[in-house]
Amino acid sequence: MKKKNLLHDPAILAKPGKKIRVSDFDPTYKGILNGKDEGVKLLEENVNELIGLQDKLYAHNRYAVLLIFQAMDAAGKDGTIKHVMSGLNPQGCEVYSFKTPSAAELDHDYIWRTYKCLPERGRFGIFNRSYYEEVLVVKVHPEYLLAQNLPGIKTVDAVDKDFWENRYRQINDLEKHLTENGTIILKFFLNVSKEEQKKRFLERIEDPAKNWKFSSGDVKERAHWEDYMDAYSDMLTATSTEHAPWFVIPADRKWYMRYAVSNIIINRLKELKVEYPVLPEAEKARLKEARKMLLDEKSADK
């Protein structure tokens, strides 16, 4: 079975410091894998390995892991989270989905609602969409900013290039702060092609069991496809950093997408070299004493 560390695969990594275009990445890419059967088998192996790594991460209690998923509609965020994280202990993993901000959330800065959901040390936090919506959907629809009551922003005309550059800087500052304090950030843009999205939308419409997944608003947003690709390209260029890189995951083949995400998570965790804590000699002595007491208790019962 072929295995490759995808952390530095140029077909997936949005290289920090480089001008990035979504069109630079092939949504049908499958690397060196031969096909779906191989991808599914490798994913299964990775899920099992991730279970052990999660246990060590929790026991080590020095790092938290934040996984951020962004994508166009029907790219497969929910399915990827479900399949990749299926074996994890629920006590050490929390998933948050961020939709339209509430009135209370609009009364705070745009990062507030996500900041309070960040994972504790030893745990995984998964963001299904995130503060990046504020430089994606809000960039495509800048009129949404008017509901945020921002200083100096009373009309859409007041939203200029500097505004977005400031938001990118604010996000980078946040992620650097989190990284320096023990949060490992992995960011996945699930890159689905326009043709594949259309196919999946039609499946949702034609299959009664999938009707609930479809919203007419999804098709309306599809009309802004090129604007979204520009927004994603700008986001990748401005916020893929050494400490918090973006991975542009090919999403037209769901089996490869899930395998690639699991591969990246596992290899990043391995770099941390998390291990079970080694007890000091005094604690080891107490363990030996406890063991002897338990064994003596068993002998007395006989």
PDB file of C-alpha atoms in Angstrom:
ATOM      1  CA  MET A   1       0.000   0.000   0.000  1.00  0.00           C
ATOM      2  CA  LYS A   2       1.472   3.340  -1.066  1.00  0.00           C
ATOM      3  CA  LYS A   3       1.912   5.991   1.635  1.00  0.00           C
ATOM      4  CA  LYS A   4       3.113   9.552   1.227  1.00  0.00           C
ATOM      5  CA  ASN A   5       3.388  12.505   3.591  1.00  0.00           C
ATOM      6  CA  LEU A   6       1.102  15.138   2.050  1.00  0.00           C
ATOM      7  CA  LEU A   7       2.147  17.961   4.391  1.00  0.00           C
ATOM      8  CA  HIS A   8       4.489  19.341   1.758  1.00  0.00           C
ATOM      9  CA  ASP A   9       2.869  18.087  -1.446  1.00  0.00           C
ATOM     10  CA  PRO A  10       2.955  21.101  -3.831  1.00  0.00           C
ATOM     11  CA  ALA A  11      -0.263  19.840  -5.434  1.00  0.00           C
ATOM     12  CA  ILE A  12      -2.039  20.416  -2.102  1.00  0.00           C
ATOM     13  CA  LEU A  13      -0.087  22.890   0.024  1.00  0.00           C
ATOM     14  CA  ALA A  14      -0.791  26.595  -0.530  1.00  0.00           C
ATOM     15  CA  LYS A  15       2.823  27.628  -0.154  1.00  0.00           C
ATOM     16  CA  PRO A  16       3.211  30.548   2.277  1.00  0.00           C
ATOM     17  CA  GLY A  17       4.520  33.756   0.767  1.00  0.00           C
ATOM     18  CA  LYS A  18       3.459  32.824  -2.751  1.00  0.00           C
ATOM     19  CA  LYS A  19       0.704  34.304  -4.912  1.00  0.00           C
ATOM     20  CA  ILE A  20      -2.017  31.667  -4.920  1.00  0.00           C
ATOM     21  CA  ARG A  21      -4.847  31.073  -7.365  1.00  0.00           C
ATOM     22  CA  VAL A  22      -7.455  28.373  -6.822  1.00  0.00           C
ATOM     23  CA  SER A  23      -7.020  27.509 -10.490  1.00  0.00           C
ATOM     24  CA  ASP A  24      -3.442  26.433  -9.677  1.00  0.00           C
ATOM     25  CA  PHE A  25      -4.887  23.335  -7.990  1.00  0.00           C
ATOM     26  CA  ASP A  26      -6.530  20.348  -9.681  1.00  0.00           C
ATOM     27  CA  PRO A  27      -9.786  19.306  -7.937  1.00  0.00           C
ATOM     28  CA  THR A  28      -9.480  15.824  -9.518  1.00  0.00           C
ATOM     29  CA  TYR A  29      -5.919  15.182  -8.270  1.00  0.00           C
ATOM     30  CA  LYS A  30      -5.411  11.761  -6.667  1.00  0.00           C
ATOM     31  CA  GLY A  31      -1.660  11.685  -6.174  1.00  0.00           C
ATOM     32  CA  ILE A  32      -0.023   8.275  -6.395  1.00  0.00           C
ATOM     33  CA  LEU A  33      -3.112   6.318  -5.366  1.00  0.00           C
ATOM     34  CA  ASN A  34      -4.471   3.802  -7.843  1.00  0.00           C
ATOM     35  CA  GLY A  35      -8.129   4.261  -7.087  1.00  0.00           C
ATOM     36  CA  LYS A  36     -11.001   4.335  -4.620  1.00  0.00           C
ATOM     37  CA  ASP A  37     -10.341   0.932  -3.055  1.00  0.00           C
ATOM     38  CA  GLU A  38      -6.801   1.940  -2.130  1.00  0.00           C
ATOM     39  CA  GLY A  39      -7.947   5.320  -0.828  1.00  0.00           C
ATOM     40  CA  VAL A  40     -10.669   3.790   1.360  1.00  0.00           C
ATOM     41  CA  LYS A  41      -8.206   1.243   2.768  1.00  0.00           C
ATOM     42  CA  LEU A  42      -5.653   3.925   3.613  1.00  0.00           C
ATOM     43  CA  LEU A  43      -8.321   6.081   5.229  1.00  0.00           C
ATOM     44  CA  GLU A  44      -9.322   3.165   7.453  1.00  0.00           C
ATOM     45  CA  GLU A  45      -5.698   2.696   8.504  1.00  0.00           C
ATOM     46  CA  ASN A  46      -5.336   6.413   9.194  1.00  0.00           C
ATOM     47  CA  VAL A  47      -8.510   6.541  11.297  1.00  0.00           C
ATOM     48  CA  ASN A  48      -7.174   3.710  13.464  1.00  0.00           C
ATOM     49  CA  GLU A  49      -3.810   5.446  13.822  1.00  0.00           C
ATOM     50  CA  LEU A  50      -5.515   8.721  14.690  1.00  0.00           C
ATOM     51  CA  ILE A  51      -7.258   7.054  17.636  1.00  0.00           C
ATOM     52  CA  GLY A  52      -3.886   6.296  19.235  1.00  0.00           C
ATOM     53  CA  LEU A  53      -2.523   9.754  18.474  1.00  0.00           C
ATOM     54  CA  GLN A  54      -5.571  11.394  20.030  1.00  0.00           C
ATOM     55  CA  ASP A  55      -5.031   9.389  23.206  1.00  0.00           C
ATOM     56  CA  LYS A  56      -1.410  10.553  23.397  1.00  0.00           C
ATOM     57  CA  LEU A  57      -2.411  14.155  22.646  1.00  0.00           C
ATOM     58  CA  TYR A  58      -4.885  14.080  25.535  1.00  0.00           C
ATOM     59  CA  ALA A  59      -2.428  12.505  27.965  1.00  0.00           C
ATOM     60  CA  HIS A  60       0.424  14.814  26.886  1.00  0.00           C
ATOM     61  CA  ASN A  61      -1.837  17.828  27.542  1.00  0.00           C
ATOM     62  CA  ARG A  62       0.472  20.430  25.993  1.00  0.00           C
ATOM     63  CA  TYR A  63      -1.158  21.030  22.618  1.00  0.00           C
ATOM     64  CA  ALA A  64      -4.629  21.624  21.231  1.00  0.00           C
ATOM     65  CA  VAL A  65      -5.487  20.931  17.591  1.00  0.00           C
ATOM     66  CA  LEU A  66      -7.790  23.204  15.596  1.00  0.00           C
ATOM     67  CA  LEU A  67      -9.041  21.934  12.243  1.00  0.00           C
ATOM     68  CA  ILE A  68     -10.682  24.534  10.006  1.00  0.00           C
ATOM     69  CA  PHE A  69     -12.797  23.499   7.021  1.00  0.00           C
ATOM     70  CA  GLN A  70     -13.860  25.964   4.322  1.00  0.00           C
ATOM     71  CA  ALA A  71     -15.468  25.125   1.009  1.00  0.00           C
ATOM     72  CA  MET A  72     -18.112  25.936  -1.520  1.00  0.00           C
ATOM     73  CA  ASP A  73     -21.493  24.276  -0.977  1.00  0.00           C
ATOM     74  CA  ALA A  74     -21.610  20.500  -1.634  1.00  0.00           C
ATOM     75  CA  ALA A  75     -17.827  20.156  -1.478  1.00  0.00           C
ATOM     76  CA  GLY A  76     -18.127  17.581   1.314  1.00  0.00           C
ATOM     77  CA  LYS A  77     -17.221  19.241   4.608  1.00  0.00           C
ATOM     78  CA  ASP A  78     -19.721  17.301   6.714  1.00  0.00           C
ATOM     79  CA  GLY A  79     -18.850  13.958   5.135  1.00  0.00           C
ATOM     80  CA  THR A  80     -15.126  14.520   5.500  1.00  0.00           C
ATOM     81  CA  ILE A  81     -15.443  15.438   9.165  1.00  0.00           C
ATOM     82  CA  LYS A  82     -17.656  12.392   9.727  1.00  0.00           C
ATOM     83  CA  HIS A  83     -15.378   9.882   7.992  1.00  0.00           C
ATOM     84  CA  VAL A  84     -11.993  11.186   9.146  1.00  0.00           C
ATOM     85  CA  MET A  85     -12.888  11.818  12.774  1.00  0.00           C
ATOM     86  CA  SER A  86     -15.242   8.843  13.198  1.00  0.00           C
ATOM     87  CA  GLY A  87     -12.991   6.899  15.569  1.00  0.00           C
ATOM     88  CA  LEU A  88     -12.129   9.709  17.958  1.00  0.00           C
ATOM     89  CA  ASN A  89     -13.201   9.764  21.581  1.00  0.00           C
ATOM     90  CA  PRO A  90     -16.104  12.270  21.734  1.00  0.00           C
ATOM     91  CA  GLN A  91     -14.787  13.565  25.071  1.00  0.00           C
ATOM     92  CA  GLY A  92     -11.706  14.919  23.319  1.00  0.00           C
ATOM     93  CA  CYS A  93     -13.276  16.369  20.179  1.00  0.00           C
ATOM     94  CA  GLU A  94     -15.861  19.077  19.532  1.00  0.00           C
ATOM     95  CA  VAL A  95     -17.354  20.246  16.222  1.00  0.00           C
ATOM     96  CA  TYR A  96     -18.764  23.727  15.697  1.00  0.00           C
ATOM     97  CA  SER A  97     -20.701  24.894  12.641  1.00  0.00           C
ATOM     98  CA  PHE A  98     -20.847  28.636  12.082  1.00  0.00           C
ATOM     99  CA  LYS A  99     -23.784  29.990  10.131  1.00  0.00           C
ATOM    100  CA  THR A 100     -25.330  33.474   9.846  1.00  0.00           C
ATOM    101  CA  PRO A 101     -24.306  35.525  12.919  1.00  0.00           C
ATOM    102  CA  SER A 102     -26.955  36.144  15.560  1.00  0.00           C
ATOM    103  CA  ALA A 103     -27.816  39.609  16.864  1.00  0.00           C
ATOM    104  CA  ALA A 104     -25.642  38.993  19.940  1.00  0.00           C
ATOM    105  CA  GLU A 105     -22.723  37.884  17.755  1.00  0.00           C
ATOM    106  CA  LEU A 106     -23.045  40.979  15.562  1.00  0.00           C
ATOM    107  CA  ASP A 107     -22.646  43.102  18.687  1.00  0.00           C
ATOM    108  CA  HIS A 108     -19.117  41.693  19.098  1.00  0.00           C
ATOM    109  CA  ASP A 109     -16.106  41.628  16.790  1.00  0.00           C
ATOM    110  CA  TYR A 110     -16.255  39.030  14.028  1.00  0.00           C
ATOM    111  CA  ILE A 111     -13.811  36.641  15.699  1.00  0.00           C
ATOM    112  CA  TRP A 112     -15.593  36.560  19.074  1.00  0.00           C
ATOM    113  CA  ARG A 113     -18.041  33.774  18.319  1.00  0.00           C
ATOM    114  CA  THR A 114     -15.292  31.440  17.150  1.00  0.00           C
ATOM    115  CA  TYR A 115     -12.709  32.400  19.765  1.00  0.00           C
ATOM    116  CA  LYS A 116     -14.922  31.163  22.578  1.00  0.00           C
ATOM    117  CA  CYS A 117     -15.118  27.745  20.850  1.00  0.00           C
ATOM    118  CA  LEU A 118     -11.374  27.131  20.634  1.00  0.00           C
ATOM    119  CA  PRO A 119     -10.216  23.697  21.890  1.00  0.00           C
ATOM    120  CA  GLU A 120      -8.601  23.094  25.264  1.00  0.00           C
ATOM    121  CA  ARG A 121      -5.151  21.535  25.545  1.00  0.00           C
ATOM    122  CA  GLY A 122      -5.265  17.854  24.712  1.00  0.00           C
ATOM    123  CA  ARG A 123      -8.375  18.205  22.554  1.00  0.00           C
ATOM    124  CA  PHE A 124      -9.440  18.557  18.939  1.00  0.00           C
ATOM    125  CA  GLY A 125     -11.619  21.461  17.866  1.00  0.00           C
ATOM    126  CA  ILE A 126     -13.251  21.325  14.434  1.00  0.00           C
ATOM    127  CA  PHE A 127     -14.645  24.429  12.757  1.00  0.00           C
ATOM    128  CA  ASN A 128     -17.129  23.709   9.975  1.00  0.00           C
ATOM    129  CA  ARG A 129     -16.727  27.176   8.454  1.00  0.00           C
ATOM    130  CA  SER A 130     -15.076  29.792  10.657  1.00  0.00           C
ATOM    131  CA  TYR A 131     -13.978  33.407  10.951  1.00  0.00           C
ATOM    132  CA  TYR A 132     -12.776  33.008   7.371  1.00  0.00           C
ATOM    133  CA  GLU A 133     -16.373  33.521   6.259  1.00  0.00           C
ATOM    134  CA  GLU A 134     -15.654  37.175   7.043  1.00  0.00           C
ATOM    135  CA  VAL A 135     -13.203  37.383   4.130  1.00  0.00           C
ATOM    136  CA  LEU A 136     -15.163  35.058   1.845  1.00  0.00           C
ATOM    137  CA  VAL A 137     -18.967  35.355   1.782  1.00  0.00           C
ATOM    138  CA  VAL A 138     -18.732  38.819   3.335  1.00  0.00           C
ATOM    139  CA  LYS A 139     -16.207  39.876   0.694  1.00  0.00           C
ATOM    140  CA  VAL A 140     -18.503  38.643  -2.070  1.00  0.00           C
ATOM    141  CA  HIS A 141     -21.436  40.367  -0.337  1.00  0.00           C
ATOM    142  CA  PRO A 142     -19.913  43.418   1.403  1.00  0.00           C
ATOM    143  CA  GLU A 143     -23.396  44.713   2.204  1.00  0.00           C
ATOM    144  CA  TYR A 144     -23.380  42.200   5.081  1.00  0.00           C
ATOM    145  CA  LEU A 145     -20.823  44.414   6.798  1.00  0.00           C
ATOM    146  CA  LEU A 146     -23.421  47.122   7.334  1.00  0.00           C
ATOM    147  CA  ALA A 147     -25.129  44.957   9.991  1.00  0.00           C
ATOM    148  CA  GLN A 148     -21.874  44.846  11.984  1.00  0.00           C
ATOM    149  CA  ASN A 149     -22.009  48.559  12.873  1.00  0.00           C
ATOM    150  CA  LEU A 150     -18.295  48.974  12.261  1.00  0.00           C
ATOM    151  CA  PRO A 151     -16.630  52.360  12.827  1.00  0.00           C
ATOM    152  CA  GLY A 152     -16.309  54.256   9.555  1.00  0.00           C
ATOM    153  CA  ILE A 153     -18.352  51.720   7.536  1.00  0.00           C
ATOM    154  CA  LYS A 154     -21.736  53.273   6.785  1.00  0.00           C
ATOM    155  CA  THR A 155     -21.923  52.335   3.112  1.00  0.00           C
ATOM    156  CA  VAL A 156     -20.469  49.596   0.921  1.00  0.00           C
ATOM    157  CA  ASP A 157     -18.366  52.242  -0.827  1.00  0.00           C
ATOM    158  CA  ALA A 158     -16.372  52.656   2.392  1.00  0.00           C
ATOM    159  CA  VAL A 159     -15.119  49.062   2.169  1.00  0.00           C
ATOM    160  CA  ASP A 160     -11.785  49.320   0.366  1.00  0.00           C
ATOM    161  CA  LYS A 161      -8.705  47.180  -0.188  1.00  0.00           C
ATOM    162  CA  ASP A 162      -7.172  48.308   3.099  1.00  0.00           C
ATOM    163  CA  PHE A 163     -10.211  47.002   4.970  1.00  0.00           C
ATOM    164  CA  TRP A 164      -9.624  43.470   3.694  1.00  0.00           C
ATOM    165  CA  GLU A 165      -5.858  43.674   4.199  1.00  0.00           C
ATOM    166  CA  ASN A 166      -6.531  44.596   7.823  1.00  0.00           C
ATOM    167  CA  ARG A 167      -8.804  41.600   8.261  1.00  0.00           C
ATOM    168  CA  TYR A 168      -6.169  39.255   6.843  1.00  0.00           C
ATOM    169  CA  ARG A 169      -3.616  40.765   9.240  1.00  0.00           C
ATOM    170  CA  GLN A 170      -5.984  40.382  12.187  1.00  0.00           C
ATOM    171  CA  ILE A 171      -6.547  36.708  11.359  1.00  0.00           C
ATOM    172  CA  ASN A 172      -2.827  36.072  10.946  1.00  0.00           C
ATOM    173  CA  ASP A 173      -2.136  37.786  14.276  1.00  0.00           C
ATOM    174  CA  LEU A 174      -4.757  35.627  15.981  1.00  0.00           C
ATOM    175  CA  GLU A 175      -3.398  32.417  14.526  1.00  0.00           C
ATOM    176  CA  LYS A 176       0.180  33.292  15.414  1.00  0.00           C
ATOM    177  CA  HIS A 177      -0.897  34.007  18.985  1.00  0.00           C
ATOM    178  CA  LEU A 178      -2.745  30.684  19.198  1.00  0.00           C
ATOM    179  CA  THR A 179       0.163  28.747  17.705  1.00  0.00           C
ATOM    180  CA  GLU A 180       2.682  30.291  20.075  1.00  0.00           C
ATOM    181  CA  ASN A 181       0.455  29.200  22.949  1.00  0.00           C
ATOM    182  CA  GLY A 182       0.135  25.565  21.903  1.00  0.00           C
ATOM    183  CA  THR A 183      -2.719  25.380  19.397  1.00  0.00           C
ATOM    184  CA  ILE A 184      -1.845  23.531  16.195  1.00  0.00           C
ATOM    185  CA  ILE A 185      -3.882  24.945  13.326  1.00  0.00           C
ATOM    186  CA  LEU A 186      -4.599  22.973  10.160  1.00  0.00           C
ATOM    187  CA  LYS A 187      -6.738  24.687   7.524  1.00  0.00           C
ATOM    188  CA  PHE A 188      -8.460  22.765   4.738  1.00  0.00           C
ATOM    189  CA  PHE A 189     -10.064  24.328   1.681  1.00  0.00           C
ATOM    190  CA  LEU A 190     -12.028  21.532   0.015  1.00  0.00           C
ATOM    191  CA  ASN A 191     -11.622  22.420  -3.633  1.00  0.00           C
ATOM    192  CA  VAL A 192     -14.604  21.164  -5.622  1.00  0.00           C
ATOM    193  CA  SER A 193     -14.978  22.012  -9.310  1.00  0.00           C
ATOM    194  CA  LYS A 194     -17.989  23.910 -10.604  1.00  0.00           C
ATOM    195  CA  GLU A 195     -18.976  20.908 -12.716  1.00  0.00           C
ATOM    196  CA  GLU A 196     -18.866  18.518  -9.763  1.00  0.00           C
ATOM    197  CA  GLN A 197     -20.851  20.918  -7.601  1.00  0.00           C
ATOM    198  CA  LYS A 198     -23.580  21.004 -10.266  1.00  0.00           C
ATOM    199  CA  LYS A 199     -23.649  17.202 -10.324  1.00  0.00           C
ATOM    200  CA  ARG A 200     -24.031  17.023  -6.531  1.00  0.00           C
ATOM    201  CA  PHE A 201     -26.750  19.680  -6.497  1.00  0.00           C
ATOM    202  CA  LEU A 202     -28.727  17.702  -9.082  1.00  0.00           C
ATOM    203  CA  GLU A 203     -28.319  14.544  -6.982  1.00  0.00           C
ATOM    204  CA  ARG A 204     -29.751  16.381  -3.989  1.00  0.00           C
ATOM    205  CA  ILE A 205     -32.728  17.551  -6.017  1.00  0.00           C
ATOM    206  CA  GLU A 206     -33.428  14.214  -7.696  1.00  0.00           C
ATOM    207  CA  ASP A 207     -32.937  11.948  -4.655  1.00  0.00           C
ATOM    208  CA  PRO A 208     -35.752  12.376  -2.063  1.00  0.00           C
ATOM    209  CA  ALA A 209     -33.387  11.159   0.651  1.00  0.00           C
ATOM    210  CA  LYS A 210     -31.076  14.071  -0.115  1.00  0.00           C
ATOM    211  CA  ASN A 211     -33.672  16.816  -0.652  1.00  0.00           C
ATOM    212  CA  TRP A 212     -33.132  18.136   2.855  1.00  0.00           C
ATOM    213  CA  LYS A 213     -29.513  18.948   1.986  1.00  0.00           C
ATOM    214  CA  PHE A 214     -30.511  21.304  -0.805  1.00  0.00           C
ATOM    215  CA  SER A 215     -31.314  24.986  -0.518  1.00  0.00           C
ATOM    216  CA  SER A 216     -32.352  27.231  -3.390  1.00  0.00           C
ATOM    217  CA  GLY A 217     -29.927  29.756  -1.948  1.00  0.00           C
ATOM    218  CA  ASP A 218     -27.085  27.406  -2.901  1.00  0.00           C
ATOM    219  CA  VAL A 219     -27.850  27.901  -6.591  1.00  0.00           C
ATOM    220  CA  LYS A 220     -28.054  31.674  -6.132  1.00  0.00           C
ATOM    221  CA  GLU A 221     -24.571  31.677  -4.572  1.00  0.00           C
ATOM    222  CA  ARG A 222     -23.317  29.527  -7.455  1.00  0.00           C
ATOM    223  CA  ALA A 223     -23.988  32.510  -9.711  1.00  0.00           C
ATOM    224  CA  HIS A 224     -21.147  34.258  -7.836  1.00  0.00           C
ATOM    225  CA  TRP A 225     -18.682  31.402  -8.467  1.00  0.00           C
ATOM    226  CA  GLU A 226     -15.916  33.521  -9.995  1.00  0.00           C
ATOM    227  CA  ASP A 227     -16.207  36.101  -7.219  1.00  0.00           C
ATOM    228  CA  TYR A 228     -15.824  33.331  -4.672  1.00  0.00           C
ATOM    229  CA  MET A 229     -12.793  31.906  -6.466  1.00  0.00           C
ATOM    230  CA  ASP A 230     -11.194  35.357  -6.371  1.00  0.00           C
ATOM    231  CA  ALA A 231     -12.005  35.675  -2.659  1.00  0.00           C
ATOM    232  CA  TYR A 232     -10.568  32.229  -1.925  1.00  0.00           C
ATOM    233  CA  SER A 233      -7.454  33.007  -3.948  1.00  0.00           C
ATOM    234  CA  ASP A 234      -6.884  36.247  -2.022  1.00  0.00           C
ATOM    235  CA  MET A 235      -7.500  34.464   1.285  1.00  0.00           C
ATOM    236  CA  LEU A 236      -5.045  31.656   0.481  1.00  0.00           C
ATOM    237  CA  THR A 237      -2.387  34.144  -0.590  1.00  0.00           C
ATOM    238  CA  ALA A 238      -2.774  36.371   2.460  1.00  0.00           C
ATOM    239  CA  THR A 239      -3.325  33.808   5.235  1.00  0.00           C
ATOM    240  CA  SER A 240      -1.388  30.659   4.348  1.00  0.00           C
ATOM    241  CA  THR A 241       1.514  31.014   6.767  1.00  0.00           C
ATOM    242  CA  GLU A 242       4.326  28.813   8.051  1.00  0.00           C
ATOM    243  CA  HIS A 243       2.592  28.447  11.417  1.00  0.00           C
ATOM    244  CA  ALA A 244      -0.927  27.961   9.983  1.00  0.00           C
ATOM    245  CA  PRO A 245      -0.805  26.817   6.348  1.00  0.00           C
ATOM    246  CA  TRP A 246      -3.740  26.213   4.034  1.00  0.00           C
ATOM    247  CA  PHE A 247      -4.150  22.869   2.301  1.00  0.00           C
ATOM    248  CA  VAL A 248      -6.158  22.933  -0.930  1.00  0.00           C
ATOM    249  CA  ILE A 249      -7.709  19.477  -0.876  1.00  0.00           C
ATOM    250  CA  PRO A 250      -8.954  18.024  -4.200  1.00  0.00           C
ATOM    251  CA  ALA A 251     -12.660  17.450  -3.558  1.00  0.00           C
ATOM    252  CA  ASP A 252     -14.057  15.975  -6.770  1.00  0.00           C
ATOM    253  CA  ARG A 253     -13.138  12.481  -5.533  1.00  0.00           C
ATOM    254  CA  LYS A 254     -14.567  12.172  -2.044  1.00  0.00           C
ATOM    255  CA  TRP A 255     -12.466   9.128  -1.216  1.00  0.00           C
ATOM    256  CA  TYR A 256      -9.238  10.992  -1.987  1.00  0.00           C
ATOM    257  CA  MET A 257     -10.368  14.125  -0.157  1.00  0.00           C
ATOM    258  CA  ARG A 258     -10.990  12.162   3.042  1.00  0.00           C
ATOM    259  CA  TYR A 259      -7.739  10.244   2.750  1.00  0.00           C
ATOM    260  CA  ALA A 260      -5.722  13.429   2.152  1.00  0.00           C
ATOM    261  CA  VAL A 261      -7.192  15.220   5.171  1.00  0.00           C
ATOM    262  CA  SER A 262      -6.486  12.231   7.425  1.00  0.00           C
ATOM    263  CA  ASN A 263      -2.936  11.949   6.055  1.00  0.00           C
ATOM    264  CA  ILE A 264      -2.159  15.595   6.826  1.00  0.00           C
ATOM    265  CA  ILE A 265      -3.595  15.448  10.355  1.00  0.00           C
ATOM    266  CA  ILE A 266      -1.645  12.313  11.234  1.00  0.00           C
ATOM    267  CA  ASN A 267       1.665  13.541   9.868  1.00  0.00           C
ATOM    268  CA  ARG A 268       1.336  16.887  11.646  1.00  0.00           C
ATOM    269  CA  LEU A 269       0.598  15.127  14.939  1.00  0.00           C
ATOM    270  CA  LYS A 270       3.621  12.901  14.449  1.00  0.00           C
ATOM    271  CA  GLU A 271       5.792  16.001  14.139  1.00  0.00           C
ATOM    272  CA  LEU A 272       4.701  17.023  17.655  1.00  0.00           C
ATOM    273  CA  LYS A 273       6.170  13.806  19.076  1.00  0.00           C
ATOM    274  CA  VAL A 274       3.459  13.640  21.725  1.00  0.00           C
ATOM    275  CA  GLU A 275       3.913  10.737  24.133  1.00  0.00           C
ATOM    276  CA  TYR A 276       2.358   9.425  27.304  1.00  0.00           C
ATOM    277  CA  PRO A 277       3.764  11.213  30.374  1.00  0.00           C
ATOM    278  CA  VAL A 278       6.613   9.469  32.211  1.00  0.00           C
ATOM    279  CA  LEU A 279       5.952   9.382  35.934  1.00  0.00           C
ATOM    280  CA  PRO A 280       8.631  10.571  38.377  1.00  0.00           C
ATOM    281  CA  GLU A 281      10.353   7.911  40.458  1.00  0.00           C
ATOM    282  CA  ALA A 282       8.270   8.693  43.531  1.00  0.00           C
ATOM    283  CA  GLU A 283       5.063   8.066  41.579  1.00  0.00           C
ATOM    284  CA  LYS A 284       6.451   4.840  40.137  1.00  0.00           C
ATOM    285  CA  ALA A 285       7.237   3.673  43.664  1.00  0.00           C
ATOM    286  CA  ARG A 286       3.651   4.383  44.699  1.00  0.00           C
ATOM    287  CA  LEU A 287       2.408   2.376  41.717  1.00  0.00           C
ATOM    288  CA  LYS A 288       4.503  -0.589  42.794  1.00  0.00           C
ATOM    289  CA  GLU A 289       3.122  -0.252  46.308  1.00  0.00           C
ATOM    290  CA  ALA A 290      -0.443  -0.114  45.003  1.00  0.00           C
ATOM    291  CA  ARG A 291       0.176  -3.150  42.802  1.00  0.00           C
ATOM    292  CA  LYS A 292       1.495  -5.132  45.767  1.00  0.00           C
ATOM    293  CA  MET A 293      -1.539  -4.179  47.847  1.00  0.00           C
ATOM    294  CA  LEU A 294      -3.901  -5.330  45.101  1.00  0.00           C
ATOM    295  CA  LEU A 295      -2.066  -8.628  44.640  1.00  0.00           C
ATOM    296  CA  ASP A 296      -2.033  -9.233  48.398  1.00  0.00           C
ATOM    297  CA  GLU A 297      -5.750  -8.512  48.486  1.00  0.00           C
ATOM    298  CA  LYS A 298      -6.314 -11.164  45.815  1.00  0.00           C
ATOM    299  CA  SER A 299      -4.282 -13.702  47.800  1.00  0.00           C
ATOM    300  CA  ALA A 300      -6.252 -12.958  50.966  1.00  0.00           C
ATOM    301  CA  ASP A 301      -9.564 -13.572  49.140  1.00  0.00           C
ATOM    302  CA  LYS A 302      -8.445 -17.075  48.277  1.00  0.00           C
TER     303      LYS A 302
END
